[in-house]
Amino acid sequence: MKIVFVRHGQSEYNLENRFTGWTDSDLSEQGLKEARQAGKALRANGFAFDAAFSSVLTRAIRTMGIILDELDQLWIPVSKSWRLNERHYGALQGLNKAETADRYGADQVLLWRRSVSERPPALARDDERYAGDDPRYKNIDGEVPLTENLDDTAERVLVYWEKNILPELAAGRKLLLCAHGNTLRALIRYLDDLPEDGVVNLNIPTAIPLVYEFGDDMKPVKHYYLGEDGPLPQGEIPHKISPDPAQDMPGKGEGHHVPPQTLD
């Protein structure tokens, strides 16, 4: 039983080095190419899906659509949920990361970004960035977040995993999940039972398919990143996928590590 996780391709806010969170930043030109190449890698390895899942944010939805288009599978059922949204970055959303580090100090910003329990400053409800009036959240359970830490994110993600995704996986359906850096960090932390210090250094690259295989007990048995030539060796992931195969430059790392500037 397999599920493929894909973090969306590079967004415009990623390109501008801004905190994104629930801001609906679309894919950059590079992000569109990355999503297309992710679909080509899946096609080259014979992947096909029975259903797909994404957040309600455009960058994840568009990545999912491009991948399914590349696989000629735009017809399969797709489900979207706010529970798969990126972590809410509160009042940091839209701010440049380098400028924010200059203002608050690099250590504080690193704590906001990487800590499991630390929340960034909350967004005010009268702030134009507040998503409470966005129609995509009209049926949200409870209140639209004003800020979140990774534990908050994990709580909502795991509700959706247990109720909507795991039963499909247990039924033997082949699934695609297109989401976000911190959404996937929270899910992988749960699946791999990572300690807090382990998840701090867990980074997810944009648009590199990450395959999780499960046993009959629905516990993960192995996972690996996927390139066009098949599974990559343990501990090896490309820093990016280039639209030109001649320019692909796989990089060595430990586990899921990639340069931190690729994070949402």
GROMACS .gro file of C-alpha atoms in nm:
model
  264
    1MET     CA    1   0.000   0.000   0.000
    2LYS     CA    2   0.148   0.329  -0.111
    3ILE     CA    3   0.080   0.698  -0.080
    4VAL     CA    4   0.284   0.967  -0.253
    5PHE     CA    5   0.342   1.298  -0.072
    6VAL     CA    6   0.434   1.602  -0.280
    7ARG     CA    7   0.505   1.944  -0.143
    8HIS     CA    8   0.379   2.206  -0.392
    9GLY     CA    9   0.623   2.356  -0.639
   10GLN     CA   10   0.800   2.682  -0.563
   11SER     CA   11   0.546   2.957  -0.492
   12GLU     CA   12   0.581   3.326  -0.567
   13TYR     CA   13   0.626   3.391  -0.195
   14ASN     CA   14   0.894   3.120  -0.175
   15LEU     CA   15   1.074   3.297  -0.458
   16GLU     CA   16   1.048   3.630  -0.273
   17ASN     CA   17   1.162   3.467   0.055
   18ARG     CA   18   0.840   3.558   0.235
   19PHE     CA   19   0.650   3.375   0.507
   20THR     CA   20   0.351   3.222   0.328
   21GLY     CA   21   0.126   3.029   0.565
   22TRP     CA   22  -0.240   3.063   0.464
   23THR     CA   23  -0.163   3.339   0.213
   24ASP     CA   24  -0.282   3.211  -0.125
   25SER     CA   25   0.042   3.259  -0.316
   26ASP     CA   26   0.036   3.091  -0.657
   27LEU     CA   27   0.318   2.891  -0.816
   28SER     CA   28   0.611   3.075  -0.968
   29GLU     CA   29   0.730   2.989  -1.319
   30GLN     CA   30   0.989   2.761  -1.160
   31GLY     CA   31   0.715   2.606  -0.946
   32LEU     CA   32   0.510   2.523  -1.253
   33LYS     CA   33   0.812   2.350  -1.408
   34GLU     CA   34   0.883   2.162  -1.085
   35ALA     CA   35   0.527   2.032  -1.067
   36ARG     CA   36   0.544   1.917  -1.429
   37GLN     CA   37   0.870   1.738  -1.365
   38ALA     CA   38   0.725   1.567  -1.057
   39GLY     CA   39   0.447   1.432  -1.277
   40LYS     CA   40   0.704   1.308  -1.529
   41ALA     CA   41   0.897   1.128  -1.255
   42LEU     CA   42   0.580   0.955  -1.136
   43ARG     CA   43   0.483   0.861  -1.492
   44ALA     CA   44   0.832   0.725  -1.567
   45ASN     CA   45   0.799   0.496  -1.264
   46GLY     CA   46   0.457   0.365  -1.362
   47PHE     CA   47   0.255   0.541  -1.093
   48ALA     CA   48  -0.120   0.581  -1.128
   49PHE     CA   49  -0.365   0.693  -0.861
   50ASP     CA   50  -0.719   0.612  -0.752
   51ALA     CA   51  -0.772   0.942  -0.567
   52ALA     CA   52  -0.589   1.263  -0.479
   53PHE     CA   53  -0.596   1.507  -0.187
   54SER     CA   54  -0.480   1.865  -0.142
   55SER     CA   55  -0.528   2.172   0.073
   56VAL     CA   56  -0.758   2.454  -0.039
   57LEU     CA   57  -0.459   2.675  -0.128
   58THR     CA   58  -0.391   2.740  -0.495
   59ARG     CA   59  -0.025   2.636  -0.495
   60ALA     CA   60  -0.111   2.285  -0.374
   61ILE     CA   61  -0.421   2.251  -0.594
   62ARG     CA   62  -0.231   2.362  -0.904
   63THR     CA   63   0.059   2.127  -0.828
   64MET     CA   64  -0.187   1.839  -0.794
   65GLY     CA   65  -0.358   1.931  -1.121
   66ILE     CA   66  -0.033   1.954  -1.314
   67ILE     CA   67   0.082   1.615  -1.183
   68LEU     CA   68  -0.250   1.452  -1.270
   69ASP     CA   69  -0.244   1.615  -1.613
   70GLU     CA   70   0.102   1.471  -1.675
   71LEU     CA   71  -0.033   1.128  -1.575
   72ASP     CA   72  -0.348   1.174  -1.788
   73GLN     CA   73  -0.550   1.128  -1.468
   74LEU     CA   74  -0.736   1.456  -1.428
   75TRP     CA   75  -1.054   1.248  -1.410
   76ILE     CA   76  -0.983   1.078  -1.075
   77PRO     CA   77  -1.167   1.191  -0.760
   78VAL     CA   78  -0.996   1.476  -0.576
   79SER     CA   79  -1.064   1.605  -0.225
   80LYS     CA   80  -0.957   1.940  -0.082
   81SER     CA   81  -0.954   2.040   0.284
   82TRP     CA   82  -0.841   2.336   0.490
   83ARG     CA   83  -0.702   2.079   0.735
   84LEU     CA   84  -0.421   2.018   0.485
   85ASN     CA   85  -0.334   2.389   0.464
   86GLU     CA   86   0.013   2.510   0.546
   87ARG     CA   87   0.083   2.606   0.905
   88HIS     CA   88  -0.062   2.950   0.981
   89TYR     CA   89   0.228   3.191   1.034
   90GLY     CA   90   0.021   3.459   1.206
   91ALA     CA   91   0.142   3.817   1.177
   92LEU     CA   92   0.456   3.697   0.997
   93GLN     CA   93   0.260   3.610   0.684
   94GLY     CA   94   0.380   3.811   0.385
   95LEU     CA   95   0.690   3.942   0.564
   96ASN     CA   96   1.036   3.893   0.416
   97LYS     CA   97   1.225   3.635   0.622
   98ALA     CA   98   1.559   3.813   0.614
   99GLU     CA   99   1.403   4.146   0.715
  100THR     CA  100   1.208   3.972   0.992
  101ALA     CA  101   1.532   3.818   1.121
  102ASP     CA  102   1.694   4.162   1.125
  103ARG     CA  103   1.399   4.301   1.323
  104TYR     CA  104   1.347   4.022   1.579
  105GLY     CA  105   1.681   3.843   1.570
  106ALA     CA  106   1.777   3.528   1.383
  107ASP     CA  107   1.741   3.305   1.690
  108GLN     CA  108   1.384   3.418   1.755
  109VAL     CA  109   1.281   3.373   1.393
  110LEU     CA  110   1.442   3.028   1.385
  111LEU     CA  111   1.242   2.938   1.696
  112TRP     CA  112   0.917   3.054   1.534
  113ARG     CA  113   0.994   2.855   1.220
  114ARG     CA  114   1.131   2.532   1.357
  115SER     CA  115   1.002   2.483   1.710
  116VAL     CA  116   0.719   2.236   1.764
  117SER     CA  117   0.550   2.446   2.033
  118GLU     CA  118   0.643   2.811   1.964
  119ARG     CA  119   0.375   3.022   1.794
  120PRO     CA  120   0.455   3.335   1.590
  121PRO     CA  121   0.276   3.658   1.687
  122ALA     CA  122  -0.097   3.625   1.623
  123LEU     CA  123  -0.272   3.800   1.338
  124ALA     CA  124  -0.541   4.052   1.438
  125ARG     CA  125  -0.896   3.984   1.316
  126ASP     CA  126  -0.916   4.330   1.160
  127ASP     CA  127  -0.598   4.269   0.962
  128GLU     CA  128  -0.655   4.249   0.586
  129ARG     CA  129  -0.461   3.921   0.588
  130TYR     CA  130  -0.716   3.754   0.818
  131ALA     CA  131  -0.889   3.469   0.632
  132GLY     CA  132  -1.208   3.468   0.833
  133ASP     CA  133  -1.415   3.617   0.548
  134ASP     CA  134  -1.269   3.394   0.278
  135PRO     CA  135  -1.552   3.177   0.138
  136ARG     CA  136  -1.330   2.870   0.129
  137TYR     CA  137  -1.339   2.871   0.511
  138LYS     CA  138  -1.713   2.928   0.562
  139ASN     CA  139  -1.761   2.572   0.692
  140ILE     CA  140  -1.446   2.555   0.902
  141ASP     CA  141  -1.472   2.376   1.236
  142GLY     CA  142  -1.430   2.642   1.504
  143GLU     CA  143  -1.245   2.965   1.430
  144VAL     CA  144  -1.003   3.042   1.150
  145PRO     CA  145  -0.655   3.035   1.309
  146LEU     CA  146  -0.475   3.355   1.399
  147THR     CA  147  -0.141   3.173   1.440
  148GLU     CA  148  -0.021   2.813   1.477
  149ASN     CA  149   0.274   2.609   1.592
  150LEU     CA  150   0.359   2.266   1.449
  151ASP     CA  151   0.156   2.087   1.718
  152ASP     CA  152  -0.151   2.292   1.622
  153THR     CA  153  -0.095   2.205   1.258
  154ALA     CA  154  -0.049   1.837   1.337
  155GLU     CA  155  -0.374   1.825   1.533
  156ARG     CA  156  -0.588   1.929   1.237
  157VAL     CA  157  -0.385   1.733   0.979
  158LEU     CA  158  -0.412   1.408   1.175
  159VAL     CA  159  -0.789   1.444   1.209
  160TYR     CA  160  -0.810   1.445   0.830
  161TRP     CA  161  -0.552   1.166   0.795
  162GLU     CA  162  -0.738   0.932   1.028
  163LYS     CA  163  -1.086   1.007   0.895
  164ASN     CA  164  -1.037   1.062   0.523
  165ILE     CA  165  -0.703   0.927   0.402
  166LEU     CA  166  -0.612   0.624   0.613
  167PRO     CA  167  -0.935   0.431   0.534
  168GLU     CA  168  -0.872   0.482   0.161
  169LEU     CA  169  -0.514   0.363   0.201
  170ALA     CA  170  -0.624   0.061   0.404
  171ALA     CA  171  -0.868  -0.029   0.127
  172GLY     CA  172  -0.575  -0.062  -0.111
  173ARG     CA  173  -0.632   0.257  -0.306
  174LYS     CA  174  -0.329   0.433  -0.452
  175LEU     CA  175  -0.324   0.791  -0.325
  176LEU     CA  176  -0.158   1.123  -0.405
  177LEU     CA  177  -0.135   1.396  -0.141
  178CYS     CA  178  -0.022   1.746  -0.249
  179ALA     CA  179   0.029   1.975   0.046
  180HIS     CA  180   0.285   2.200   0.216
  181GLY     CA  181   0.619   2.189   0.394
  182ASN     CA  182   0.486   2.205   0.749
  183THR     CA  183   0.176   1.997   0.676
  184LEU     CA  184   0.401   1.717   0.557
  185ARG     CA  185   0.647   1.770   0.843
  186ALA     CA  186   0.363   1.720   1.090
  187LEU     CA  187   0.241   1.407   0.913
  188ILE     CA  188   0.587   1.254   0.876
  189ARG     CA  189   0.663   1.329   1.241
  190TYR     CA  190   0.357   1.121   1.332
  191LEU     CA  191   0.420   0.837   1.085
  192ASP     CA  192   0.787   0.799   1.173
  193ASP     CA  193   0.740   0.873   1.544
  194LEU     CA  194   1.008   1.141   1.535
  195PRO     CA  195   1.124   1.313   1.855
  196GLU     CA  196   1.099   1.690   1.877
  197ASP     CA  197   1.468   1.737   1.801
  198GLY     CA  198   1.428   1.513   1.497
  199VAL     CA  199   1.146   1.712   1.341
  200VAL     CA  200   1.331   2.042   1.390
  201ASN     CA  201   1.574   1.941   1.115
  202LEU     CA  202   1.312   1.781   0.892
  203ASN     CA  203   1.285   1.979   0.569
  204ILE     CA  204   1.069   1.890   0.270
  205PRO     CA  205   1.186   1.995  -0.079
  206THR     CA  206   0.944   2.137  -0.333
  207ALA     CA  207   0.786   1.899  -0.584
  208ILE     CA  208   0.995   1.588  -0.517
  209PRO     CA  209   0.764   1.282  -0.488
  210LEU     CA  210   0.806   1.114  -0.150
  211VAL     CA  211   0.669   0.759  -0.150
  212TYR     CA  212   0.553   0.593   0.173
  213GLU     CA  213   0.486   0.219   0.171
  214PHE     CA  214   0.272   0.058   0.442
  215GLY     CA  215   0.237  -0.295   0.574
  216ASP     CA  216  -0.086  -0.479   0.652
  217ASP     CA  217  -0.086  -0.322   1.001
  218MET     CA  218  -0.092   0.022   0.834
  219LYS     CA  219   0.249   0.109   0.975
  220PRO     CA  220   0.511   0.256   0.740
  221VAL     CA  221   0.769   0.001   0.629
  222LYS     CA  222   0.984   0.231   0.414
  223HIS     CA  223   0.988   0.564   0.236
  224TYR     CA  224   1.200   0.716  -0.038
  225TYR     CA  225   1.220   1.013  -0.272
  226LEU     CA  226   1.156   0.938  -0.637
  227GLY     CA  227   1.343   1.052  -0.945
  228GLU     CA  228   1.274   0.967  -1.308
  229ASP     CA  229   1.517   0.675  -1.284
  230GLY     CA  230   1.349   0.527  -0.978
  231PRO     CA  231   1.385   0.550  -0.600
  232LEU     CA  232   1.679   0.755  -0.482
  233PRO     CA  233   1.929   0.596  -0.242
  234GLN     CA  234   1.853   0.637   0.126
  235GLY     CA  235   1.963   0.981   0.242
  236GLU     CA  236   1.987   1.126  -0.109
  237ILE     CA  237   1.745   1.382  -0.251
  238PRO     CA  238   1.782   1.640  -0.527
  239HIS     CA  239   1.792   1.998  -0.403
  240LYS     CA  240   1.552   2.074  -0.686
  241ILE     CA  241   1.407   1.920  -0.997
  242SER     CA  242   1.512   2.104  -1.310
  243PRO     CA  243   1.298   2.112  -1.626
  244ASP     CA  244   1.618   2.033  -1.814
  245PRO     CA  245   1.740   1.682  -1.718
  246ALA     CA  246   2.093   1.784  -1.808
  247GLN     CA  247   2.079   2.042  -1.530
  248ASP     CA  248   1.953   1.806  -1.257
  249MET     CA  249   2.200   1.807  -0.972
  250PRO     CA  250   2.119   1.552  -0.699
  251GLY     CA  251   2.258   1.644  -0.361
  252LYS     CA  252   2.358   1.441  -0.061
  253GLY     CA  253   2.190   1.492   0.271
  254GLU     CA  254   2.073   1.313   0.580
  255GLY     CA  255   1.715   1.200   0.571
  256HIS     CA  256   1.499   1.478   0.435
  257HIS     CA  257   1.744   1.765   0.479
  258VAL     CA  258   1.755   2.043   0.219
  259PRO     CA  259   1.851   2.409   0.236
  260PRO     CA  260   1.615   2.583   0.484
  261GLN     CA  261   1.533   2.869   0.246
  262THR     CA  262   1.307   2.627   0.054
  263LEU     CA  263   1.060   2.615   0.344
  264ASP     CA  264   0.725   2.798   0.349
   0.00000   0.00000   0.00000
